[in-house]
XYZ file of C-alpha atoms in Angstrom:
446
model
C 4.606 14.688 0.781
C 7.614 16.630 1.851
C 8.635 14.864 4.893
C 8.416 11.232 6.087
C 5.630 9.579 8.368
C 5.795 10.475 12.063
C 4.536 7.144 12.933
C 4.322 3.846 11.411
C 0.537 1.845 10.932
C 0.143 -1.229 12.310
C -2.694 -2.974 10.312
C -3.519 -5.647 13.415
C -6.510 -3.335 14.837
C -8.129 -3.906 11.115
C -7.763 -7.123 10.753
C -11.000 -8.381 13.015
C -9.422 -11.707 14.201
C -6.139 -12.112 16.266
C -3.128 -13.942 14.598
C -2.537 -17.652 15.673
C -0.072 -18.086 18.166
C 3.188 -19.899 18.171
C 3.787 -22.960 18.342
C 6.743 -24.248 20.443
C 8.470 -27.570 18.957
C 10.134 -29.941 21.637
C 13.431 -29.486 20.611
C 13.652 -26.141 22.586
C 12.239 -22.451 23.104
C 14.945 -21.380 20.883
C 16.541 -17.921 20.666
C 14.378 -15.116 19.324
C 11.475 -14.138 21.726
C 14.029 -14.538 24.629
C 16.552 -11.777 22.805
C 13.783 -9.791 21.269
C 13.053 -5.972 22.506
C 10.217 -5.536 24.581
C 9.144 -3.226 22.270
C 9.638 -4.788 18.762
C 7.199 -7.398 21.306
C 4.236 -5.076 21.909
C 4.650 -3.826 18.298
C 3.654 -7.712 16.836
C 1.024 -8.272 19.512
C -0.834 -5.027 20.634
C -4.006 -3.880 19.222
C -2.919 -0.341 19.156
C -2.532 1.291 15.648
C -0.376 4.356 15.675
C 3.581 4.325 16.596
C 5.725 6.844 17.017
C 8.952 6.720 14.646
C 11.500 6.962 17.719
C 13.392 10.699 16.760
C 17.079 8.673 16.357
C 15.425 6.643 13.479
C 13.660 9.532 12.123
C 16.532 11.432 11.767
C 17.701 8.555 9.814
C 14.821 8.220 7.413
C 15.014 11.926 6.562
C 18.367 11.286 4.402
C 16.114 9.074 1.820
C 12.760 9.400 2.376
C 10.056 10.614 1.348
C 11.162 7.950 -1.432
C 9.975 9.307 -5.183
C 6.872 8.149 -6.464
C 5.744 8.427 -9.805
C 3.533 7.603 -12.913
C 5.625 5.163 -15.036
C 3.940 5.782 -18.486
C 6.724 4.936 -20.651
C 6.390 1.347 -18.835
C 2.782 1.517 -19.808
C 3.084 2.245 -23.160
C 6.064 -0.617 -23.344
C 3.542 -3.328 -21.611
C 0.136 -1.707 -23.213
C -1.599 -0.831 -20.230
C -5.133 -0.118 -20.178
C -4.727 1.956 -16.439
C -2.553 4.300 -15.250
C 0.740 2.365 -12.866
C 2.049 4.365 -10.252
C 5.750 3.255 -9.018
C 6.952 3.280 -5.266
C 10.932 3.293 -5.536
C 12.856 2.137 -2.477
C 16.506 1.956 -3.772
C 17.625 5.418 -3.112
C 19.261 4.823 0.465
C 22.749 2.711 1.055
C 21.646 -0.658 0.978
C 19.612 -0.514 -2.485
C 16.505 -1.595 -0.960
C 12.901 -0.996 1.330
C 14.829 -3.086 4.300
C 16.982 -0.184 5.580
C 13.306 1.105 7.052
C 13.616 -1.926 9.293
C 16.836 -2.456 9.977
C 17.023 0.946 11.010
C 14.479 0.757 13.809
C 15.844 -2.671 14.653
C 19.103 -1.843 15.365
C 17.913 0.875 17.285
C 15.818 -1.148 19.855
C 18.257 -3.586 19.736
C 20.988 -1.013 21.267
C 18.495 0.338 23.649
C 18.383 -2.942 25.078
C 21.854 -3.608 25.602
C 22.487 -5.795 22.992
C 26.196 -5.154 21.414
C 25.950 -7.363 18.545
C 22.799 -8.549 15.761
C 23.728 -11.361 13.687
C 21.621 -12.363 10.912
C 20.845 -14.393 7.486
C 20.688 -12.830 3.932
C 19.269 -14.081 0.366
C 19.758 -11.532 -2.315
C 21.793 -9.509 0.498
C 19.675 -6.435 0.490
C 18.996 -7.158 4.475
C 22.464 -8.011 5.122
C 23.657 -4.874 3.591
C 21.179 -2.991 5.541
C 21.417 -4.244 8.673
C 25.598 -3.576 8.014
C 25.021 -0.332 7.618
C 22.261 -0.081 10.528
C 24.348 -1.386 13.266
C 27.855 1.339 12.127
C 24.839 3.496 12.554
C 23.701 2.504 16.497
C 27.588 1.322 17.314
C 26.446 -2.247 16.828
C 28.414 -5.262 15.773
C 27.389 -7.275 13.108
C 27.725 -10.526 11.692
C 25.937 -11.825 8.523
C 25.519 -15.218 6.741
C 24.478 -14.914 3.148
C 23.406 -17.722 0.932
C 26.186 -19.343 -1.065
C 25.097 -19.321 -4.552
C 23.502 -15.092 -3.903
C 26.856 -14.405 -2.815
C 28.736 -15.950 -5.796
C 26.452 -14.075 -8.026
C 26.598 -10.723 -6.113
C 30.336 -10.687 -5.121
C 29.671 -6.679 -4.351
C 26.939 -7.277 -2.053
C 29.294 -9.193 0.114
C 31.663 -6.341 -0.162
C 29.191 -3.438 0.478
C 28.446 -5.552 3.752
C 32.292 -5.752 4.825
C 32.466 -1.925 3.981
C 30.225 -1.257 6.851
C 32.207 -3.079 9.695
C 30.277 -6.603 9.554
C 31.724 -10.157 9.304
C 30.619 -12.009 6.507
C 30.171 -15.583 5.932
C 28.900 -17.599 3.218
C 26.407 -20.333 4.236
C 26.927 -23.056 4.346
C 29.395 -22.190 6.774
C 32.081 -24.038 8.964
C 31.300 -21.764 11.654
C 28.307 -23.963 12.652
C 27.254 -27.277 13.064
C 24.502 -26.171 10.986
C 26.590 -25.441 8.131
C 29.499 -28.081 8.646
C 26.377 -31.045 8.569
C 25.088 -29.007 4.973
C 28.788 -28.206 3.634
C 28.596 -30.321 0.058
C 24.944 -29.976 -0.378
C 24.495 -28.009 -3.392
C 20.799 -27.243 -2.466
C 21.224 -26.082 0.586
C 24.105 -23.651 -0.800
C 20.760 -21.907 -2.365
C 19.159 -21.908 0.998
C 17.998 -18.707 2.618
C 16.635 -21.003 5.815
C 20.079 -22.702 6.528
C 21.547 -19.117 6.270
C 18.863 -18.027 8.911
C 19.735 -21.166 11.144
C 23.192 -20.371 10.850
C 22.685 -17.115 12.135
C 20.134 -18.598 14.800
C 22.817 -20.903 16.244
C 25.712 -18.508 16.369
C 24.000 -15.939 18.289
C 23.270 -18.645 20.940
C 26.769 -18.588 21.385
C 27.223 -15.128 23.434
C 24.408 -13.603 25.710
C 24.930 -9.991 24.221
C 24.479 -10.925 20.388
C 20.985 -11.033 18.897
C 19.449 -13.110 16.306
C 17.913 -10.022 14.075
C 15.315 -10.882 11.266
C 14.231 -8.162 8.439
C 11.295 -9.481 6.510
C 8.637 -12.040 8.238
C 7.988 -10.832 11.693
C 4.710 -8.427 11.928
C 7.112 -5.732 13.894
C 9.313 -5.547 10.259
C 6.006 -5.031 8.355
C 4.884 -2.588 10.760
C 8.638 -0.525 10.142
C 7.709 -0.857 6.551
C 4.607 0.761 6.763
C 6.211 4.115 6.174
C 6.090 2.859 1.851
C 2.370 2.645 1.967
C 2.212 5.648 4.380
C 3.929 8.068 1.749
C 1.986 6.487 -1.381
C -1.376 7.264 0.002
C -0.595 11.191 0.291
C 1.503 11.562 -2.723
C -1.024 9.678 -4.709
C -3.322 12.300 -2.778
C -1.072 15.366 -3.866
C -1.067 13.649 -7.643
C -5.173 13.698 -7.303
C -4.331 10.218 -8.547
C -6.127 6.953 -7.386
C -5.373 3.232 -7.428
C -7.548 0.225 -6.648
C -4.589 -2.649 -7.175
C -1.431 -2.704 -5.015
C 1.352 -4.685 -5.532
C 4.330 -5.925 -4.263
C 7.066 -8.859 -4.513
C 6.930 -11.058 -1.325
C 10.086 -13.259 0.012
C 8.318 -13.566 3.840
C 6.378 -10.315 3.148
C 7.685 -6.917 4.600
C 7.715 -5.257 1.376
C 4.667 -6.074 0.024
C 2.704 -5.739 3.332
C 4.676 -2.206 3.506
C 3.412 -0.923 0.312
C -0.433 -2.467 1.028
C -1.610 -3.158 4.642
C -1.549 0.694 5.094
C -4.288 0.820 2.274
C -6.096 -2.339 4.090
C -6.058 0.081 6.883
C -6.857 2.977 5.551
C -9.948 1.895 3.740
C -11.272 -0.037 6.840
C -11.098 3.471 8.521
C -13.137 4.854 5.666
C -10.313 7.011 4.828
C -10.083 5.987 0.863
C -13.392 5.726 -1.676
C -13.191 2.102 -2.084
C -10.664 -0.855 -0.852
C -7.784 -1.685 -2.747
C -7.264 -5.111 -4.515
C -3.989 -6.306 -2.893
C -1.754 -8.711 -4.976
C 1.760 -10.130 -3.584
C 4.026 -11.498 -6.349
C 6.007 -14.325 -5.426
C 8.410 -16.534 -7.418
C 6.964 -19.721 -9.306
C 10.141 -21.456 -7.733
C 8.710 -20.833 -4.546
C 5.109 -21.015 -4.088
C 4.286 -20.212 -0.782
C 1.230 -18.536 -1.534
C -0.049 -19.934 -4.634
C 0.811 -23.689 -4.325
C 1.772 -24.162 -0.457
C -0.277 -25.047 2.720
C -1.195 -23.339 5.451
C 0.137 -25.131 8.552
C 2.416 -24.323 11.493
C 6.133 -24.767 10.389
C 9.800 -23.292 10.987
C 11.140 -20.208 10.142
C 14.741 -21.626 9.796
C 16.739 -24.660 9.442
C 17.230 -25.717 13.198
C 14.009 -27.172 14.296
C 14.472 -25.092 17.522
C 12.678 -22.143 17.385
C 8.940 -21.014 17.480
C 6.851 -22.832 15.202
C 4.583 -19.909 12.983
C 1.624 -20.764 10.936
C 2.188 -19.388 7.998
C 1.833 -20.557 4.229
C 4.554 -22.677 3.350
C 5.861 -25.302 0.644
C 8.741 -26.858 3.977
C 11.101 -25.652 5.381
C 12.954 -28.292 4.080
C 12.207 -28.470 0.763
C 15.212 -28.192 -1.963
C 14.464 -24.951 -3.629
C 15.755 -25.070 -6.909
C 18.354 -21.659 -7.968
C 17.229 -18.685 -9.157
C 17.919 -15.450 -9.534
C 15.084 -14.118 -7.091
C 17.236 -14.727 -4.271
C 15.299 -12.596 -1.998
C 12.173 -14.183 -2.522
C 13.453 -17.726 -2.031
C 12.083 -18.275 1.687
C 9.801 -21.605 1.986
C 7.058 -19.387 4.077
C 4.721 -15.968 4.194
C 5.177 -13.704 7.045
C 2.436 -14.954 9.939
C 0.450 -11.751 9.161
C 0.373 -12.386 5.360
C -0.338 -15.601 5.424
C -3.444 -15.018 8.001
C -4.987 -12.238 5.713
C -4.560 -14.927 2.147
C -6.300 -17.612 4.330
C -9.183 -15.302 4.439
C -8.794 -13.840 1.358
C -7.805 -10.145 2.014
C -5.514 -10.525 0.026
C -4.317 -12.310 -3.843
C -1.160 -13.907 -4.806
C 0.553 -14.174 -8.351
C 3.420 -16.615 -8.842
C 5.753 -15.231 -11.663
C 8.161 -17.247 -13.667
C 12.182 -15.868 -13.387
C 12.030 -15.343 -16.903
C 8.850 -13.118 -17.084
C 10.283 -10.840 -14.128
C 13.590 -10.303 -15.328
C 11.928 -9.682 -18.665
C 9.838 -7.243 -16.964
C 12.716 -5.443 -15.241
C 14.634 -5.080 -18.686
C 11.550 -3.174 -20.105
C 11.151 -0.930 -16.787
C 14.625 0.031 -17.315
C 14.828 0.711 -20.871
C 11.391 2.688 -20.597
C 11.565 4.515 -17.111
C 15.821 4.386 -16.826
C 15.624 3.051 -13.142
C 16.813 -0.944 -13.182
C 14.676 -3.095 -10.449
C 16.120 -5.757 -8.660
C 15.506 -8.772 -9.633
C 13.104 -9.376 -7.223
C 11.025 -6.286 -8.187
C 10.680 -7.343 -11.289
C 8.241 -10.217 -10.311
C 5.889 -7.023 -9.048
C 6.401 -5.079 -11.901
C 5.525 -8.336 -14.321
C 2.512 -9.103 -11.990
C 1.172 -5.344 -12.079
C 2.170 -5.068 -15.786
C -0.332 -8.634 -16.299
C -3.042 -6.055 -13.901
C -3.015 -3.569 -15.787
C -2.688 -5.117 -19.522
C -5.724 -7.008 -18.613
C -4.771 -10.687 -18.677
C -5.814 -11.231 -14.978
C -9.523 -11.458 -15.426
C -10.165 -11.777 -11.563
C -7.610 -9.171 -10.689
C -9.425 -6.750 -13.027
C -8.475 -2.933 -12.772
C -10.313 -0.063 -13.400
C -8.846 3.015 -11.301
C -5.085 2.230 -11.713
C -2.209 0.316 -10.163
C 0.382 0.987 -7.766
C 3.867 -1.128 -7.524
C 6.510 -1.142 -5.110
C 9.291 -1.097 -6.761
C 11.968 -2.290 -3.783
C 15.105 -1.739 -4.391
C 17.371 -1.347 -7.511
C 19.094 -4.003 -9.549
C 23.042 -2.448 -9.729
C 24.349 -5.036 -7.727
C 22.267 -7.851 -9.529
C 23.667 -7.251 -13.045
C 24.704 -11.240 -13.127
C 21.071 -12.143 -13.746
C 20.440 -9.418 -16.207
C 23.651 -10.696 -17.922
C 21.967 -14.474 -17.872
C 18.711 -12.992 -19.187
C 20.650 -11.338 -21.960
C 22.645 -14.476 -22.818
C 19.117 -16.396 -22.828
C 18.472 -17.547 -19.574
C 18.154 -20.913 -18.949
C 14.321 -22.112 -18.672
C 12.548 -21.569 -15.380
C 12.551 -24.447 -12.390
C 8.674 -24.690 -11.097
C 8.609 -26.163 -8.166
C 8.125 -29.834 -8.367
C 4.427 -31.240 -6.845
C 5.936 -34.411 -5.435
C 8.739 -32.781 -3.596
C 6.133 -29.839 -2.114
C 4.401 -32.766 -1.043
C 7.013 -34.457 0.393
C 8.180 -31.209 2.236
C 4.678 -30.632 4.087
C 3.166 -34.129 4.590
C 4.302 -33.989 8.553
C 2.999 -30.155 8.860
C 0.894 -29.537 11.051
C -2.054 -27.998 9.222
C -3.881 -24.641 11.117
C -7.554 -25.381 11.980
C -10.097 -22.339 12.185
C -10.624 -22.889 15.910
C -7.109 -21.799 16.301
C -7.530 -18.184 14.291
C -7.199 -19.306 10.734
């Protein structure tokens, strides 16, 4: 492929069900559908499949993508692979990671509205650096609160955010009474959905600033599609083919980037057989793997739209680690609807074992992952090695690789030093965190 899609995929026309709808809690309507873009609107709900990559965001794209894609067969040799892996890598653009594909397109409709200012949340910081450098690109302000203990970690995330223009704050803040009530909580310092009610609450504060998300909403996946887009015709151009997909999943944007366009593409008979899809999430939180499906909130506040999504509570104490990006108590809505009917597989992978995995990618194929990549590449390395009986390959496997690990040295510095064991999340506590959920019936879509 020699230039990037035209148009991103939305997977909703393939699905054959419609997606639950929100829930509204009594507290309030809260902020986001009453500052969202029309457009970023139709994108989540319509049934329509093909959208045009506005030209100002296009332009964009063409400075990193198409991103490389290649056959990793020093990592196979390294893990003893029995298939071929192909490798998706989307660190080559400013913010290290896939999310500059949606933060892009965000910011865009966001300005077209009249908006002057997006504020947001971070984990790991790859959003908050790309939605920094999205908004200097559409003339936007920007203000971003990052998770405490990410931010002490990654010191030069928080400065690659400054460099672009925004305001940075580390959550807990005292800029809310969000933060102020957590400030001394030393699990909520690790807590991507106080950082996301943080950033809820303060853009209540002023009409023309925007609460902007970058991973769970089914208009970020749809942005993302562009990874899986690309894969399909350079795997094409390779006369290469894949039945497994992977990628890492936080709320789910970059693995339903990489894999929802093969979901689509083999429902429109346009690949020889469907793809085994696998997210890989972190064994500290278990969305997928251990949580429930059941209608809970996407932040801290209690305010906003209640999604049903697979979730371990939003207030449960996640425990640290060095996934920060994956470290969100739910699955995107979308995910979570296609694992309830099993369209899709989930692997939960141990700090340890990812980091582990990310040392050996970049000794063997000289890119280093981010941390969070690493729990894909140790999932698709456990594919294609064969120790995943039901997630058997025969063809080959494809990872997403989503962004690089440069500004996550800390944790490669922890592995090196013999990182501390791995923090499962505790069964008594998940239960705990969900007992009140509300759980989602099949009558309403599940």
């Amino acid at each position: 492929m020699t230039e990037a899609p035209r148009a991103w995929r939305s997977v909703l026309p393939h699905l054959g069900y419609d997606l639950p709808v929100d829930l509204t809690p009594e507290q309030g309507a809260g902020p986001v559908t009453a500052t969202l873009p029309l457009e970023l609107i139709r994108q989540s709900v319509s049934q329509r499949e093909f959208w045009p990559v506005p030209e100002p965001v296009a332009e964009r794209y063409r400075a990193f993508r198409p991103a490389p894609l290649w056959r990793a067969r020093r990592f196979e040799a390294e893990i003893q692979a029995a298939v071929p892996i192909y490798v998706k890598y989307e660190g080559g653009n400013i913010s290290g990671s896939h999310k500059f594909n949606t933060a892009l397109a965000q910011a865009y409709y966001y300005h077209r509205a009249g908006f002057r200012e997006l504020v947001t949340g971070t984990g790991a910081g790859q959003w908050g650096s790309a939605l920094a450098a999205a908004c200097a690109a559409f003339g936007l302000a920007c203000t971003v609160f990052m998770v405490g203990g990410s931010l002490r970690d990654k010191p030069y995330r928080g400065s690659l955010i400054r460099l672009y223009g925004a305001d940075l704050h580390t959550s807990p803040s005292q800029l809310t009474a969000l933060g102020r009530d957590a400030t001394g909580n030393h699990q909520q310092g690790n807590s991507l959905a106080l950082a996301i009610g943080e950033a809820v609450e303060y853009a209540r504060t002023d009409p023309k600033r925007a609460f902007c998300i970058g991973s769970g909403e089914t208009y970020s996946i749809l942005h993302q599609s562009v990874i899986g887009l690309e894969a399909i015709d350079q795997l094409a151009a390779l006369g290469a083919e894949v039945d497994t997909v992977v990628g890492c999943v936080g709320a789910g944007s970059n693995f339903g980037g990489v894999a929802l366009p093969f979901f689509a593409a083999a429902r429109a008979g346009e690949l020889p057989r469907p793809a085994t899809l696998v997210a890989a999430e972190s064994s500290t939180t278990p969305k997928l793997t251990r949580g429930v499906y059941a209608y809970d909130h996407t932040d801290s506040t209690g305010t906003g739209p209640m999604e049903a999504m697979y979730t371990i509570g939003s207030r449960y104490a996640i425990p640290p680690s060095h996934a920060a990006g994956l470290r969100f108590h739910g699955a995107a809505k979308l995910i979570s609807a296609m694992r309830h009917r099993d369209q899709i597989s989930a692997l939960a992978i141990g700090q340890r074992e990812a980091l582990s995995a990310g040392r050996v990618f970049a000794t063997s194929e000289l890119v280093l992952p981010a941390p969070e990549s690493g729990h894909a590449l140790a999932a698709a390395a456990r594919v294609a090695a064969g120790q995943e009986p039901d997630l058997a390959s025969r063809h080959g496997v494809l990872v997403c690789v989503s962004g690089h690990g440069l500004l996550d040295l800390a944790a490669y510095d922890k592995l090196l030093a013999g990182l501390p064991e791995d923090q499962p999340a505790d069964p008594e506590a998940l239960r705990e965190a969900t007992a009140t959920l509300r759980p989602v019936h099949p009558i309403e879509g599940a």
